[in-house]
Short mmCIF file of C-alpha atoms in Angstrom, two decimals:
data_model
loop_
_atom_site.label_atom_id
_atom_site.label_comp_id
_atom_site.label_asym_id
_atom_site.label_seq_id
_atom_site.Cartn_x
_atom_site.Cartn_y
_atom_site.Cartn_z
CA MET A 246 -25.01 4.83 -11.29
CA ALA A 247 -26.18 7.08 -14.12
CA GLY A 248 -26.58 10.61 -12.87
CA VAL A 249 -24.75 9.99 -9.61
CA LEU A 250 -22.33 12.85 -10.27
CA ALA A 251 -23.17 16.53 -10.59
CA SER A 252 -22.13 18.52 -13.62
CA VAL A 253 -18.92 20.54 -13.64
CA ASP A 254 -20.89 23.78 -13.43
CA GLN A 255 -22.84 22.58 -10.41
CA ARG A 256 -19.72 21.34 -8.68
CA THR A 257 -17.87 24.62 -9.11
CA GLN A 258 -20.71 26.40 -7.30
CA LEU A 259 -19.29 24.91 -4.09
CA VAL A 260 -15.93 26.62 -4.64
CA GLY A 261 -15.20 29.29 -2.04
CA GLU A 262 -18.25 28.31 0.01
CA ASN A 263 -16.28 25.95 2.29
CA ARG A 264 -18.56 23.13 1.14
CA LEU A 265 -17.98 19.76 -0.45
CA GLU A 266 -19.76 16.67 -1.64
CA LEU A 267 -18.73 13.22 -0.46
CA LEU A 268 -19.31 9.91 -2.19
CA LEU A 269 -20.02 7.38 0.57
CA PHE A 270 -19.27 3.69 0.15
CA HIS A 271 -18.46 0.49 2.02
CA LEU A 272 -15.43 -1.74 1.75
CA HIS A 273 -17.29 -4.99 2.41
CA SER A 274 -17.64 -3.98 6.03
CA ARG A 275 -20.05 -1.99 8.16
CA HIS A 276 -17.79 1.06 8.13
CA LEU A 277 -18.60 4.01 5.88
CA PHE A 278 -15.78 5.51 3.84
CA ALA A 279 -15.75 8.54 1.56
CA LEU A 280 -14.03 10.29 -1.32
CA ASN A 281 -14.60 13.88 -2.42
CA VAL A 282 -16.90 13.99 -5.45
CA PHE A 283 -14.58 16.55 -7.06
CA LYS A 284 -12.10 13.72 -7.64
CA VAL A 285 -14.66 11.25 -9.01
CA LYS A 286 -15.30 10.93 -12.72
CA GLU A 287 -17.67 7.97 -12.73
CA VAL A 288 -18.97 5.01 -10.72
CA VAL A 289 -19.58 1.68 -12.49
CA LYS A 290 -20.41 -1.85 -11.46
CA LEU A 291 -17.34 -4.06 -11.25
CA PRO A 292 -16.42 -5.13 -14.81
CA HIS A 293 -14.00 -7.85 -15.86
CA LEU A 294 -10.47 -7.16 -14.67
CA ASN A 295 -7.37 -8.29 -16.54
CA LYS A 296 -4.46 -9.26 -14.35
CA MET A 297 -1.22 -7.31 -14.78
CA PRO A 298 1.99 -9.37 -14.54
CA ASN A 299 4.47 -8.05 -11.95
CA ALA A 300 1.96 -5.44 -10.81
CA HIS A 301 2.00 -3.91 -7.35
CA PRO A 302 0.13 -6.27 -4.95
CA LYS A 303 -2.50 -3.58 -4.29
CA ILE A 304 -3.36 -3.39 -8.00
CA ALA A 305 -6.31 -5.73 -8.62
CA GLY A 306 -5.93 -5.53 -12.39
CA VAL A 307 -6.74 -3.29 -15.31
CA THR A 308 -10.02 -2.64 -17.06
CA THR A 309 -11.09 -0.82 -20.20
CA ILE A 310 -13.72 1.91 -19.91
CA ARG A 311 -14.78 3.52 -23.19
CA GLY A 312 -11.51 2.55 -24.84
CA GLU A 313 -9.25 3.73 -22.02
CA SER A 314 -7.17 1.27 -20.00
CA ILE A 315 -7.49 2.08 -16.31
CA PRO A 316 -5.50 0.50 -13.45
CA VAL A 317 -7.70 -0.71 -10.61
CA ILE A 318 -6.54 -0.34 -7.01
CA ASP A 319 -8.09 -2.65 -4.43
CA LEU A 320 -8.89 0.05 -1.88
CA ARG A 321 -9.56 -2.42 0.90
CA GLN A 322 -6.08 -3.89 0.51
CA ALA A 323 -4.55 -0.47 -0.08
CA ILE A 324 -5.55 0.70 3.40
CA CYS A 325 -4.34 -2.58 4.93
CA MET A 326 -7.70 -4.24 5.55
CA PRO A 327 -7.77 -8.02 5.06
CA GLN A 328 -8.42 -9.14 1.48
CA CYS A 329 -11.92 -10.41 0.69
CA GLU A 330 -13.79 -11.77 -2.29
CA TYR A 331 -15.51 -9.39 -4.68
CA ASP A 332 -19.27 -9.79 -4.95
CA SER A 333 -22.29 -8.35 -6.77
CA ASP A 334 -22.13 -5.22 -4.58
CA SER A 335 -18.63 -4.36 -5.80
CA ASN A 336 -18.09 -1.16 -7.78
CA LEU A 337 -15.32 0.83 -9.38
CA VAL A 338 -14.95 4.48 -8.44
CA ILE A 339 -13.05 6.05 -11.34
CA THR A 340 -11.07 9.07 -10.24
CA GLU A 341 -8.66 11.69 -11.50
CA TYR A 342 -5.81 12.53 -9.14
CA ASN A 343 -2.57 14.27 -10.01
CA ARG A 344 -3.38 14.25 -13.74
CA THR A 345 -3.82 10.47 -13.84
CA ILE A 346 -6.91 8.28 -14.10
CA GLN A 347 -7.28 5.32 -11.77
CA ALA A 348 -10.13 3.27 -10.40
CA PHE A 349 -10.68 2.17 -6.83
CA LEU A 350 -12.33 -1.17 -6.20
CA VAL A 351 -14.89 -0.70 -3.42
CA GLY A 352 -17.96 -2.48 -2.10
CA LYS A 353 -21.49 -1.09 -2.06
CA VAL A 354 -21.84 2.60 -2.95
CA ASP A 355 -24.12 4.32 -0.45
CA GLN A 356 -24.95 7.89 -1.54
CA ILE A 357 -23.60 11.39 -2.14
CA VAL A 358 -23.91 13.88 0.72
CA ASN A 359 -23.42 17.63 0.64
CA THR A 360 -21.64 18.95 3.71
CA THR A 361 -19.34 21.72 4.90
CA TRP A 362 -15.64 21.59 5.63
CA SER A 363 -16.35 22.95 9.11
CA ASP A 364 -18.02 19.59 9.82
CA ILE A 365 -14.94 17.69 8.67
CA MET A 366 -12.57 16.73 11.49
CA PRO A 367 -8.91 15.73 11.33
CA PRO A 368 -8.18 12.16 12.47
CA PRO A 369 -7.62 11.86 16.23
CA ARG A 370 -4.02 11.68 17.38
CA SER A 371 -4.74 8.28 18.90
CA VAL A 372 -4.82 6.62 15.46
CA GLY A 373 -1.04 7.05 15.14
CA ARG A 374 0.95 7.67 11.97
CA ASN A 375 0.16 4.62 9.90
CA HIS A 376 -3.51 5.27 9.22
CA TYR A 377 -5.01 6.05 5.81
CA LEU A 378 -7.46 8.73 6.87
CA THR A 379 -7.23 12.36 5.87
CA ALA A 380 -10.34 13.33 7.85
CA LEU A 381 -13.52 12.17 9.57
CA THR A 382 -17.08 13.40 9.61
CA LYS A 383 -20.37 12.35 11.17
CA LEU A 384 -23.63 11.61 9.39
CA LYS A 385 -27.06 11.46 10.99
CA ARG A 386 -29.28 8.70 9.69
CA GLY A 387 -32.51 8.41 11.62
CA ASP A 388 -31.63 8.08 15.29
CA GLN A 389 -28.12 6.95 14.46
CA GLU A 390 -24.97 9.02 14.14
CA LEU A 391 -22.55 7.33 11.76
CA LEU A 392 -18.84 7.96 11.53
CA VAL A 393 -17.52 8.48 7.98
CA GLU A 394 -13.82 7.91 7.29
CA ILE A 395 -12.38 10.01 4.44
CA ILE A 396 -9.51 8.22 2.70
CA ASP A 397 -6.09 9.86 2.29
CA VAL A 398 -5.77 8.97 -1.38
CA GLU A 399 -2.45 10.77 -1.71
CA LYS A 400 -0.93 8.36 0.79
CA VAL A 401 -2.49 5.39 -0.98
CA LEU A 402 -1.10 6.49 -4.35
CA ALA A 403 2.32 7.38 -2.95
CA GLU A 404 2.71 3.81 -1.68
CA ILE A 405 1.93 2.41 -5.12
CA ILE A 406 3.54 5.01 -7.39
CA ALA A 407 7.07 6.15 -6.59
CA TYR A 408 7.30 9.94 -6.53
CA ASP A 409 10.80 11.25 -7.21
CA VAL A 410 11.51 14.56 -5.44
CA VAL A 411 15.08 14.92 -6.70
CA ILE A 412 15.36 18.17 -8.69
CA PRO A 413 17.12 17.72 -12.05
CA GLU A 414 20.09 20.05 -12.48
CA ASN A 415 18.86 21.28 -15.85
CA ILE A 416 15.80 23.03 -14.40
CA LEU A 417 17.70 25.01 -11.77
CA ASP A 418 18.37 28.67 -12.53
CA LYS A 419 21.95 29.09 -11.32
CA THR A 420 21.67 32.89 -11.42
CA ILE A 421 19.21 32.98 -8.51
CA ILE A 422 19.70 29.66 -6.72
CA ASN A 423 21.60 31.22 -3.80
CA GLU A 424 18.80 33.76 -3.28
CA PHE A 425 16.51 31.05 -1.91
CA GLN A 426 18.49 30.81 1.33
CA GLY A 427 16.42 32.22 4.19
CA ARG A 428 13.21 32.44 2.12
CA LYS A 429 10.05 31.00 3.67
CA ILE A 430 6.80 29.62 2.35
CA LEU A 431 3.71 28.56 4.27
CA HIS A 432 2.48 25.17 3.09
CA VAL A 433 -1.09 24.25 3.99
CA ASP A 434 -2.18 20.64 3.47
CA ASP A 435 -3.98 18.06 5.60
CA SER A 436 -2.11 15.13 4.03
CA PRO A 437 1.19 14.28 5.76
CA THR A 438 2.30 12.65 2.50
CA ALA A 439 1.70 15.85 0.51
CA ARG A 440 3.43 17.98 3.15
CA ARG A 441 6.46 15.71 3.05
CA GLN A 442 6.62 15.75 -0.76
CA VAL A 443 6.63 19.55 -0.93
CA SER A 444 9.00 19.96 2.00
CA ASP A 445 11.51 17.42 0.62
CA THR A 446 11.42 19.15 -2.77
CA LEU A 447 11.78 22.76 -1.62
CA ALA A 448 14.36 21.96 1.06
CA GLN A 449 16.78 21.22 -1.79
CA LEU A 450 16.52 24.89 -2.77
CA GLY A 451 17.16 26.09 0.76
CA ILE A 452 13.56 27.24 1.29
CA GLU A 453 12.19 26.95 4.82
CA VAL A 454 8.75 25.32 4.66
CA LEU A 455 6.36 26.22 7.47
CA PRO A 456 3.58 23.59 7.71
CA ALA A 457 -0.10 23.99 8.53
CA THR A 458 -2.65 21.18 8.46
CA ASP A 459 -5.75 23.16 7.44
CA GLY A 460 -6.89 26.59 6.34
CA HIS A 461 -8.05 27.65 9.78
CA GLU A 462 -4.67 26.91 11.35
CA ALA A 463 -2.92 28.79 8.53
CA LEU A 464 -5.21 31.81 8.78
CA LYS A 465 -4.79 32.05 12.55
CA LEU A 466 -1.01 31.93 12.12
CA LEU A 467 -1.04 34.68 9.48
CA GLN A 468 -3.36 36.86 11.54
CA HIS A 469 -1.20 36.34 14.64
CA TRP A 470 1.86 37.50 12.74
CA ALA A 471 -0.02 40.54 11.45
CA ASP A 472 -1.24 41.32 14.99
CA GLU A 473 2.38 41.17 16.16
CA GLY A 474 3.33 43.77 13.56
CA ILE A 475 5.13 41.35 11.23
CA ASP A 476 4.97 42.23 7.54
CA VAL A 477 3.72 38.90 6.20
CA ASN A 478 4.51 39.87 2.62
CA LYS A 479 8.19 40.17 3.55
CA GLU A 480 8.07 37.14 5.84
CA LEU A 481 6.68 34.77 3.21
CA MET A 482 7.61 34.35 -0.43
CA ALA A 483 4.35 32.45 -1.01
CA VAL A 484 1.49 30.51 0.52
CA ILE A 485 1.04 27.09 -1.06
CA THR A 486 -2.34 25.61 -0.17
CA ASP A 487 -4.26 22.47 -0.87
CA ALA A 488 -7.88 22.88 -1.93
CA GLU A 489 -9.58 20.26 0.24
CA MET A 490 -8.95 20.33 3.99
CA PRO A 491 -10.92 19.88 7.21
CA VAL A 492 -12.32 22.87 9.10
CA MET A 493 -11.43 25.41 6.38
CA ASP A 494 -10.59 24.54 2.78
CA GLY A 495 -8.03 26.29 0.60
CA TYR A 496 -10.67 28.27 -1.29
CA ARG A 497 -12.05 29.76 1.92
CA LEU A 498 -8.54 30.40 3.20
CA THR A 499 -7.77 32.36 0.02
CA TYR A 500 -11.02 34.32 0.37
CA GLU A 501 -10.19 35.25 3.97
CA ILE A 502 -6.65 36.30 3.05
CA ARG A 503 -7.87 38.48 0.18
CA ASN A 504 -10.34 40.18 2.51
CA ASP A 505 -7.77 41.06 5.19
CA SER A 506 -5.97 44.28 4.28
CA ARG A 507 -2.81 43.09 6.05
CA LEU A 508 -2.66 39.80 4.13
CA LYS A 509 -4.37 40.52 0.83
CA ASP A 510 -1.18 40.85 -1.25
CA LEU A 511 0.21 37.44 -0.32
CA TYR A 512 1.13 35.28 -3.32
CA ILE A 513 -1.09 32.18 -3.20
CA VAL A 514 -0.46 28.95 -5.07
CA LEU A 515 -3.38 26.50 -5.18
CA ASN A 516 -1.62 23.12 -5.16
CA THR A 517 -4.12 20.30 -5.40
CA SER A 518 -4.68 16.84 -6.81
CA LEU A 519 -7.87 18.16 -8.38
CA SER A 520 -7.56 18.42 -12.14
CA GLY A 521 -9.85 18.98 -15.06
CA SER A 522 -11.56 21.74 -17.00
CA PHE A 523 -12.89 23.50 -13.91
CA ASN A 524 -9.45 24.48 -12.55
CA LYS A 525 -9.28 27.87 -14.27
CA ALA A 526 -12.76 28.77 -13.05
CA MET A 527 -11.84 27.77 -9.50
CA VAL A 528 -8.66 29.85 -9.43
CA GLU A 529 -10.40 32.90 -10.90
CA LYS A 530 -13.33 32.65 -8.53
CA VAL A 531 -11.34 32.48 -5.29
CA GLY A 532 -8.48 34.78 -6.30
CA CYS A 533 -5.42 32.51 -6.22
CA ASP A 534 -2.41 33.65 -8.21
CA VAL A 535 -1.70 30.32 -9.86
CA PHE A 536 -2.93 26.73 -10.00
CA LEU A 537 -0.41 23.91 -9.67
CA SER A 538 -1.49 20.31 -9.96
CA LYS A 539 0.04 17.74 -7.58
CA PHE A 540 2.56 16.25 -7.57
CA GLN A 541 4.93 17.87 -10.07
CA PRO A 542 8.28 18.71 -8.42
CA ASP A 543 9.66 20.23 -11.64
CA ARG A 544 6.65 22.54 -11.98
CA LEU A 545 6.81 23.40 -8.28
CA VAL A 546 10.47 24.41 -8.59
CA ASP A 547 9.76 26.35 -11.79
CA GLU A 548 6.99 28.27 -10.03
CA MET A 549 9.16 29.05 -7.00
CA GLN A 550 11.97 30.28 -9.28
CA ARG A 551 9.53 32.47 -11.21
CA ARG A 552 8.11 33.83 -7.98
CA LEU A 553 11.57 34.58 -6.59
CA LYS A 554 12.46 36.54 -9.72
CA ASP A 555 9.34 38.65 -9.24
CA VAL A 556 10.29 39.28 -5.60
CA LEU A 557 13.84 40.26 -6.55
CA ASN A 558 12.53 42.67 -9.19
CA GLN A 559 10.14 44.45 -6.83
#
């Protein structure tokens, strides 16, 4: 797998272009699955795994890569597919989500494809609520058109790692806490899990969270308000957006907002599970006001309190 990943500089060239790279793989089945390359640090052949006593049943074990102990999640089990034996085609996809390193146990790795978010589709409503897909796309291979299922990793991780959304009393600024009542933010994220985490956190402050599932939906809503004569800067305290979403990603959404004279002064928080040394470059390139890594309820509350103080001082 040497050389399978692009360099940080090359990857950041996609920022703001509504493009992404997907790592395609199998889960010991004919189906093709995918993860965004931005989240992937490395792909290695399946090494020896040490069992972890009392571990979550979806944790296959732990391995050591270059001196670092990394928990390994059996991705097939994690998305509720029947368990199967590992074989010579098995690989570990080592990823960085929400400031943590974990590996996903997968089958054969297929290839990396460069595509555009406009070609990424949300899952159909017919799949119900209990699926593990954040999006779908199609890939042409010869005369065939293959369906690629993009995993909702945030849901997978949330079922393994308990995320506490209760806000500790000691981080609340009592001098402004009552000022949150009636304030609104627009939260843009394709993951129902991420939307619920943010909503459950900010609801404790009294903030009304307006949801949107992708950048295109959010932009149309903002433009509709502006067309109706609503001052969006007074309507919304902030826009909190994920980076990676079907149809229009958070980078493109930010670009479109900054280039609309009616919307350009909106306060935009890029809230994403992406982490690493390229974050500052991404935020500067697309024009967000601040980067906030998922999922940090304390940091989210701190940022909303800081933003409210700025609004009150205007």
